[in-house]
């Protein structure tokens, strides 16, 4: 069933095919069209470029389907497509927290891939994408929450990069006051993702974990969110709204916060590594004036960075599962991951690329990021399996109510504990 919600752009078979001579005669008669759901088509979306490169090389055709910007909305779109067993989309870019939820609708890629196809990838990512012994996605890039800061402003006002949330709050308040006094009324101390969606789950997990409040649900499936450190972490974040962070934060996703920071209107930003190249690129007001550091921690915790990342999967309802798997293998192969790292500073999922000279030369911080990535905090997606979306929704909705001042941290964590235990009794 065609889905009216998705935008499509079709790329015709390339003219280079015509030039490639007789051998291609046979190939082009077998040419198929593979529809691939990429990112939202914004500046950071490299998926169409690589998919089209594959089409050019193989003589097949790709149809790039762009998807909504926010992860939670992307998930709804994919669930809608998969539940209706639609063959409209063959290949999908899926979030690291989705394999458990979508696996029944996805092809076991190992059926078509050579035995050594996953060699060299981070084993944790391959495990993450293997559900009941089936490899349902190949890792493309990995993500970790980072603190971006303005080097020029810290220097001008005599401050260091904060290591604790308390320091961040104090420095943000101080510099925000000074910048406003100097005439920039739109200036804010800290911008982060506070909308009720998956992005808030990733932020709030960082607050909770870095206060020593655990990871919502532990790796044995025990719900751990009802504790004083978690409550304090949420209360601290609520205190930022309207003081060092705009009220609009309650509706902000990654791109909105990047915009605020990039236009020079924030001292600190919490975001993913993709921001680095864009904020230092053309049209950015802050190019050359920014730094990146681990996120701060609370009094009883250590810096915690939520692990994110994207993978490619093939729909079980695809009419070309083998070819679609070939496209997935192409996009996630070493050479293409290297291009992605060079062009956009994205973090590869192949270990050896963190030692690649060209990659390190272009992104000197890639080596440090490796540390952050390998020590990242994972969301409880594997342990909660197909109930993860309900878990995350409960967590981000209650957190959002704390941010908007409707609920105290302690009441929110107690309520979440009950709700998550109820979900867990049936689901895991
Ligand atoms: C990033 C992460 C992804 C996460 C999302 C939340 O895209 O890679 O894992 O779910 O942000 O907004």
Coordinates of C-alpha atoms in Angstrom, one line a residue, residues 55-266:
X55 CA 23.1 2.5 -7.7
X56 CA 25.6 4.0 -10.0
X57 CA 28.1 1.2 -9.5
X58 CA 25.6 -1.7 -9.8
X59 CA 23.2 -0.4 -12.4
X60 CA 20.3 -0.8 -10.0
X61 CA 18.0 2.0 -9.1
X62 CA 17.5 3.5 -5.6
X63 CA 14.5 5.4 -4.5
X64 CA 15.3 7.5 -1.5
X65 CA 12.5 7.9 1.0
X66 CA 13.1 10.7 3.5
X67 CA 11.7 10.3 7.0
X68 CA 10.7 12.6 9.9
X69 CA 13.4 14.3 11.8
X70 CA 12.6 13.0 15.3
X71 CA 13.4 9.4 16.1
X72 CA 10.0 8.7 17.8
X73 CA 8.2 9.8 14.7
X74 CA 10.4 7.8 12.4
X75 CA 9.6 4.7 14.5
X76 CA 5.9 5.3 14.2
X77 CA 6.2 5.6 10.4
X78 CA 8.2 2.3 10.2
X79 CA 5.8 0.5 12.5
X80 CA 2.9 1.6 10.3
X81 CA 4.7 0.4 7.2
X82 CA 5.8 -2.9 8.7
X83 CA 2.5 -3.7 10.4
X84 CA 0.8 -3.3 7.1
X85 CA 3.4 -5.6 5.5
X86 CA 4.1 -3.0 3.0
X87 CA 6.7 -3.6 0.3
X88 CA 7.1 0.1 -0.3
X89 CA 10.4 0.3 1.6
X90 CA 13.1 -2.3 1.2
X91 CA 15.9 -0.9 3.4
X92 CA 15.5 1.1 6.5
X93 CA 17.9 3.1 8.7
X94 CA 17.0 2.0 12.2
X95 CA 18.0 3.3 15.6
X96 CA 20.2 1.3 17.9
X97 CA 17.2 0.8 20.3
X98 CA 14.8 -0.7 17.7
X99 CA 16.1 -4.2 16.8
X100 CA 14.2 -5.9 19.6
X101 CA 10.9 -4.1 18.6
X102 CA 11.2 -4.6 14.9
X103 CA 13.0 -7.9 14.5
X104 CA 10.0 -10.0 13.6
X105 CA 9.5 -7.7 10.5
X106 CA 13.2 -7.8 9.5
X107 CA 15.3 -10.2 7.3
X108 CA 18.0 -12.2 8.9
X109 CA 20.8 -10.6 6.9
X110 CA 23.2 -13.5 7.6
X111 CA 21.2 -15.6 5.2
X112 CA 22.7 -13.5 2.4
X113 CA 25.9 -12.2 3.8
X114 CA 29.2 -14.0 3.8
X115 CA 30.3 -15.6 7.1
X116 CA 32.9 -13.0 7.8
X117 CA 30.6 -10.0 7.1
X118 CA 30.5 -8.8 10.7
X119 CA 34.3 -9.2 11.3
X120 CA 35.9 -6.0 12.5
X121 CA 32.7 -4.4 13.7
X122 CA 32.2 -3.6 17.4
X123 CA 31.0 -6.9 18.8
X124 CA 28.6 -5.1 21.2
X125 CA 26.8 -3.6 18.2
X126 CA 26.6 -6.9 16.4
X127 CA 25.2 -8.4 19.6
X128 CA 22.7 -5.5 19.9
X129 CA 21.5 -6.2 16.4
X130 CA 21.3 -10.0 16.8
X131 CA 17.8 -11.0 18.1
X132 CA 17.1 -14.6 18.8
X133 CA 20.2 -15.6 16.8
X134 CA 19.1 -13.5 13.8
X135 CA 21.3 -10.6 12.5
X136 CA 18.6 -8.0 11.8
X137 CA 20.7 -5.0 11.0
X138 CA 24.2 -4.0 10.2
X139 CA 25.7 -1.1 12.2
X140 CA 26.4 2.1 10.3
X141 CA 27.5 4.8 12.7
X142 CA 27.6 5.1 16.4
X143 CA 26.7 8.1 18.6
X144 CA 27.3 9.3 22.1
X145 CA 26.0 12.4 24.0
X146 CA 28.6 15.1 24.2
X147 CA 28.9 18.6 25.8
X148 CA 29.7 21.3 23.2
X149 CA 31.0 24.7 24.6
X150 CA 32.1 28.1 23.4
X151 CA 35.9 28.3 23.8
X152 CA 35.9 32.1 23.2
X153 CA 33.2 32.9 25.9
X154 CA 34.7 30.6 28.5
X155 CA 38.0 32.3 28.0
X156 CA 36.6 35.8 27.9
X157 CA 34.8 35.3 31.2
X158 CA 37.6 33.4 32.8
X159 CA 35.9 30.0 33.2
X160 CA 37.0 26.4 32.6
X161 CA 35.0 23.6 30.9
X162 CA 32.6 22.3 33.6
X163 CA 33.1 18.8 35.0
X164 CA 30.0 18.8 37.2
X165 CA 26.4 19.8 36.6
X166 CA 26.7 22.2 39.4
X167 CA 29.6 24.0 37.7
X168 CA 27.8 23.9 34.4
X169 CA 24.8 25.7 36.0
X170 CA 27.0 28.3 37.7
X171 CA 29.1 29.1 34.7
X172 CA 26.0 29.2 32.4
X173 CA 24.3 31.6 34.7
X174 CA 27.3 33.8 35.0
X175 CA 28.0 34.0 31.3
X176 CA 24.4 34.3 30.3
X177 CA 24.0 37.3 32.6
X178 CA 27.1 38.9 31.2
X179 CA 26.1 38.3 27.6
X180 CA 22.6 39.7 28.1
X181 CA 24.0 42.7 29.8
X182 CA 26.3 43.2 26.8
X183 CA 23.1 43.3 24.6
X184 CA 22.4 39.8 23.4
X185 CA 18.9 39.2 24.9
X186 CA 18.5 35.9 23.1
X187 CA 21.5 34.4 24.8
X188 CA 21.1 31.2 26.9
X189 CA 23.5 29.2 29.0
X190 CA 22.5 25.7 28.1
X191 CA 20.5 24.1 25.3
X192 CA 19.4 20.4 25.2
X193 CA 16.7 18.2 23.9
X194 CA 13.6 18.5 26.1
X195 CA 10.7 17.5 23.9
X196 CA 8.7 14.4 25.0
X197 CA 10.4 11.9 22.6
X198 CA 13.3 9.5 22.5
X199 CA 15.9 12.3 22.6
X200 CA 14.7 13.3 26.1
X201 CA 15.2 9.7 27.2
X202 CA 18.8 9.9 26.0
X203 CA 19.3 13.2 27.9
X204 CA 17.5 12.2 31.1
X205 CA 19.4 8.8 31.2
X206 CA 22.6 10.8 31.2
X207 CA 21.4 13.0 34.1
X208 CA 20.2 10.0 36.1
X209 CA 23.2 7.8 35.5
X210 CA 25.7 10.7 36.1
X211 CA 24.1 11.3 39.5
X212 CA 24.6 7.6 40.4
X213 CA 20.9 6.9 39.9
X214 CA 21.3 3.9 37.6
X215 CA 20.0 3.1 34.1
X216 CA 16.1 3.0 34.7
X217 CA 16.1 -0.8 34.4
X218 CA 19.2 -2.9 35.0
X219 CA 20.6 -5.6 32.7
X220 CA 18.6 -8.2 34.6
X221 CA 15.3 -6.5 33.9
X222 CA 14.9 -5.0 37.4
X223 CA 13.3 -1.6 37.5
X224 CA 15.7 0.7 39.4
X225 CA 14.4 4.2 38.7
X226 CA 12.9 5.0 42.1
X227 CA 15.9 6.3 44.0
X228 CA 16.8 9.7 45.4
X229 CA 19.7 10.3 43.0
X230 CA 17.4 9.9 40.0
X231 CA 14.9 12.2 41.6
X232 CA 17.6 14.8 42.3
X233 CA 18.9 14.6 38.7
X234 CA 15.4 15.3 37.3
X235 CA 14.8 18.1 39.7
X236 CA 18.1 19.7 38.8
X237 CA 17.2 19.6 35.1
X238 CA 13.8 21.1 35.8
X239 CA 15.6 24.0 37.5
X240 CA 17.3 24.9 34.2
X241 CA 14.1 25.6 32.3
X242 CA 13.5 29.3 32.1
X243 CA 16.7 30.0 33.9
X244 CA 19.7 28.9 31.8
X245 CA 17.7 27.1 29.2
X246 CA 14.8 28.5 27.1
X247 CA 11.2 27.6 28.0
X248 CA 11.0 26.3 24.4
X249 CA 13.4 23.5 25.4
X250 CA 10.3 21.5 26.3
X251 CA 9.7 21.2 22.6
X252 CA 13.3 21.1 21.3
X253 CA 14.9 18.3 19.3
X254 CA 18.5 17.9 18.2
X255 CA 18.3 20.2 15.2
X256 CA 16.6 23.0 17.0
X257 CA 19.3 23.0 19.7
X258 CA 22.0 22.9 17.1
X259 CA 20.5 26.0 15.5
X260 CA 20.5 27.9 18.8
X261 CA 24.1 27.0 19.4
X262 CA 25.3 27.5 15.9
X263 CA 23.7 31.0 15.6
X264 CA 25.9 32.0 18.6
X265 CA 23.0 32.1 21.2
X266 CA 24.1 29.4 23.6

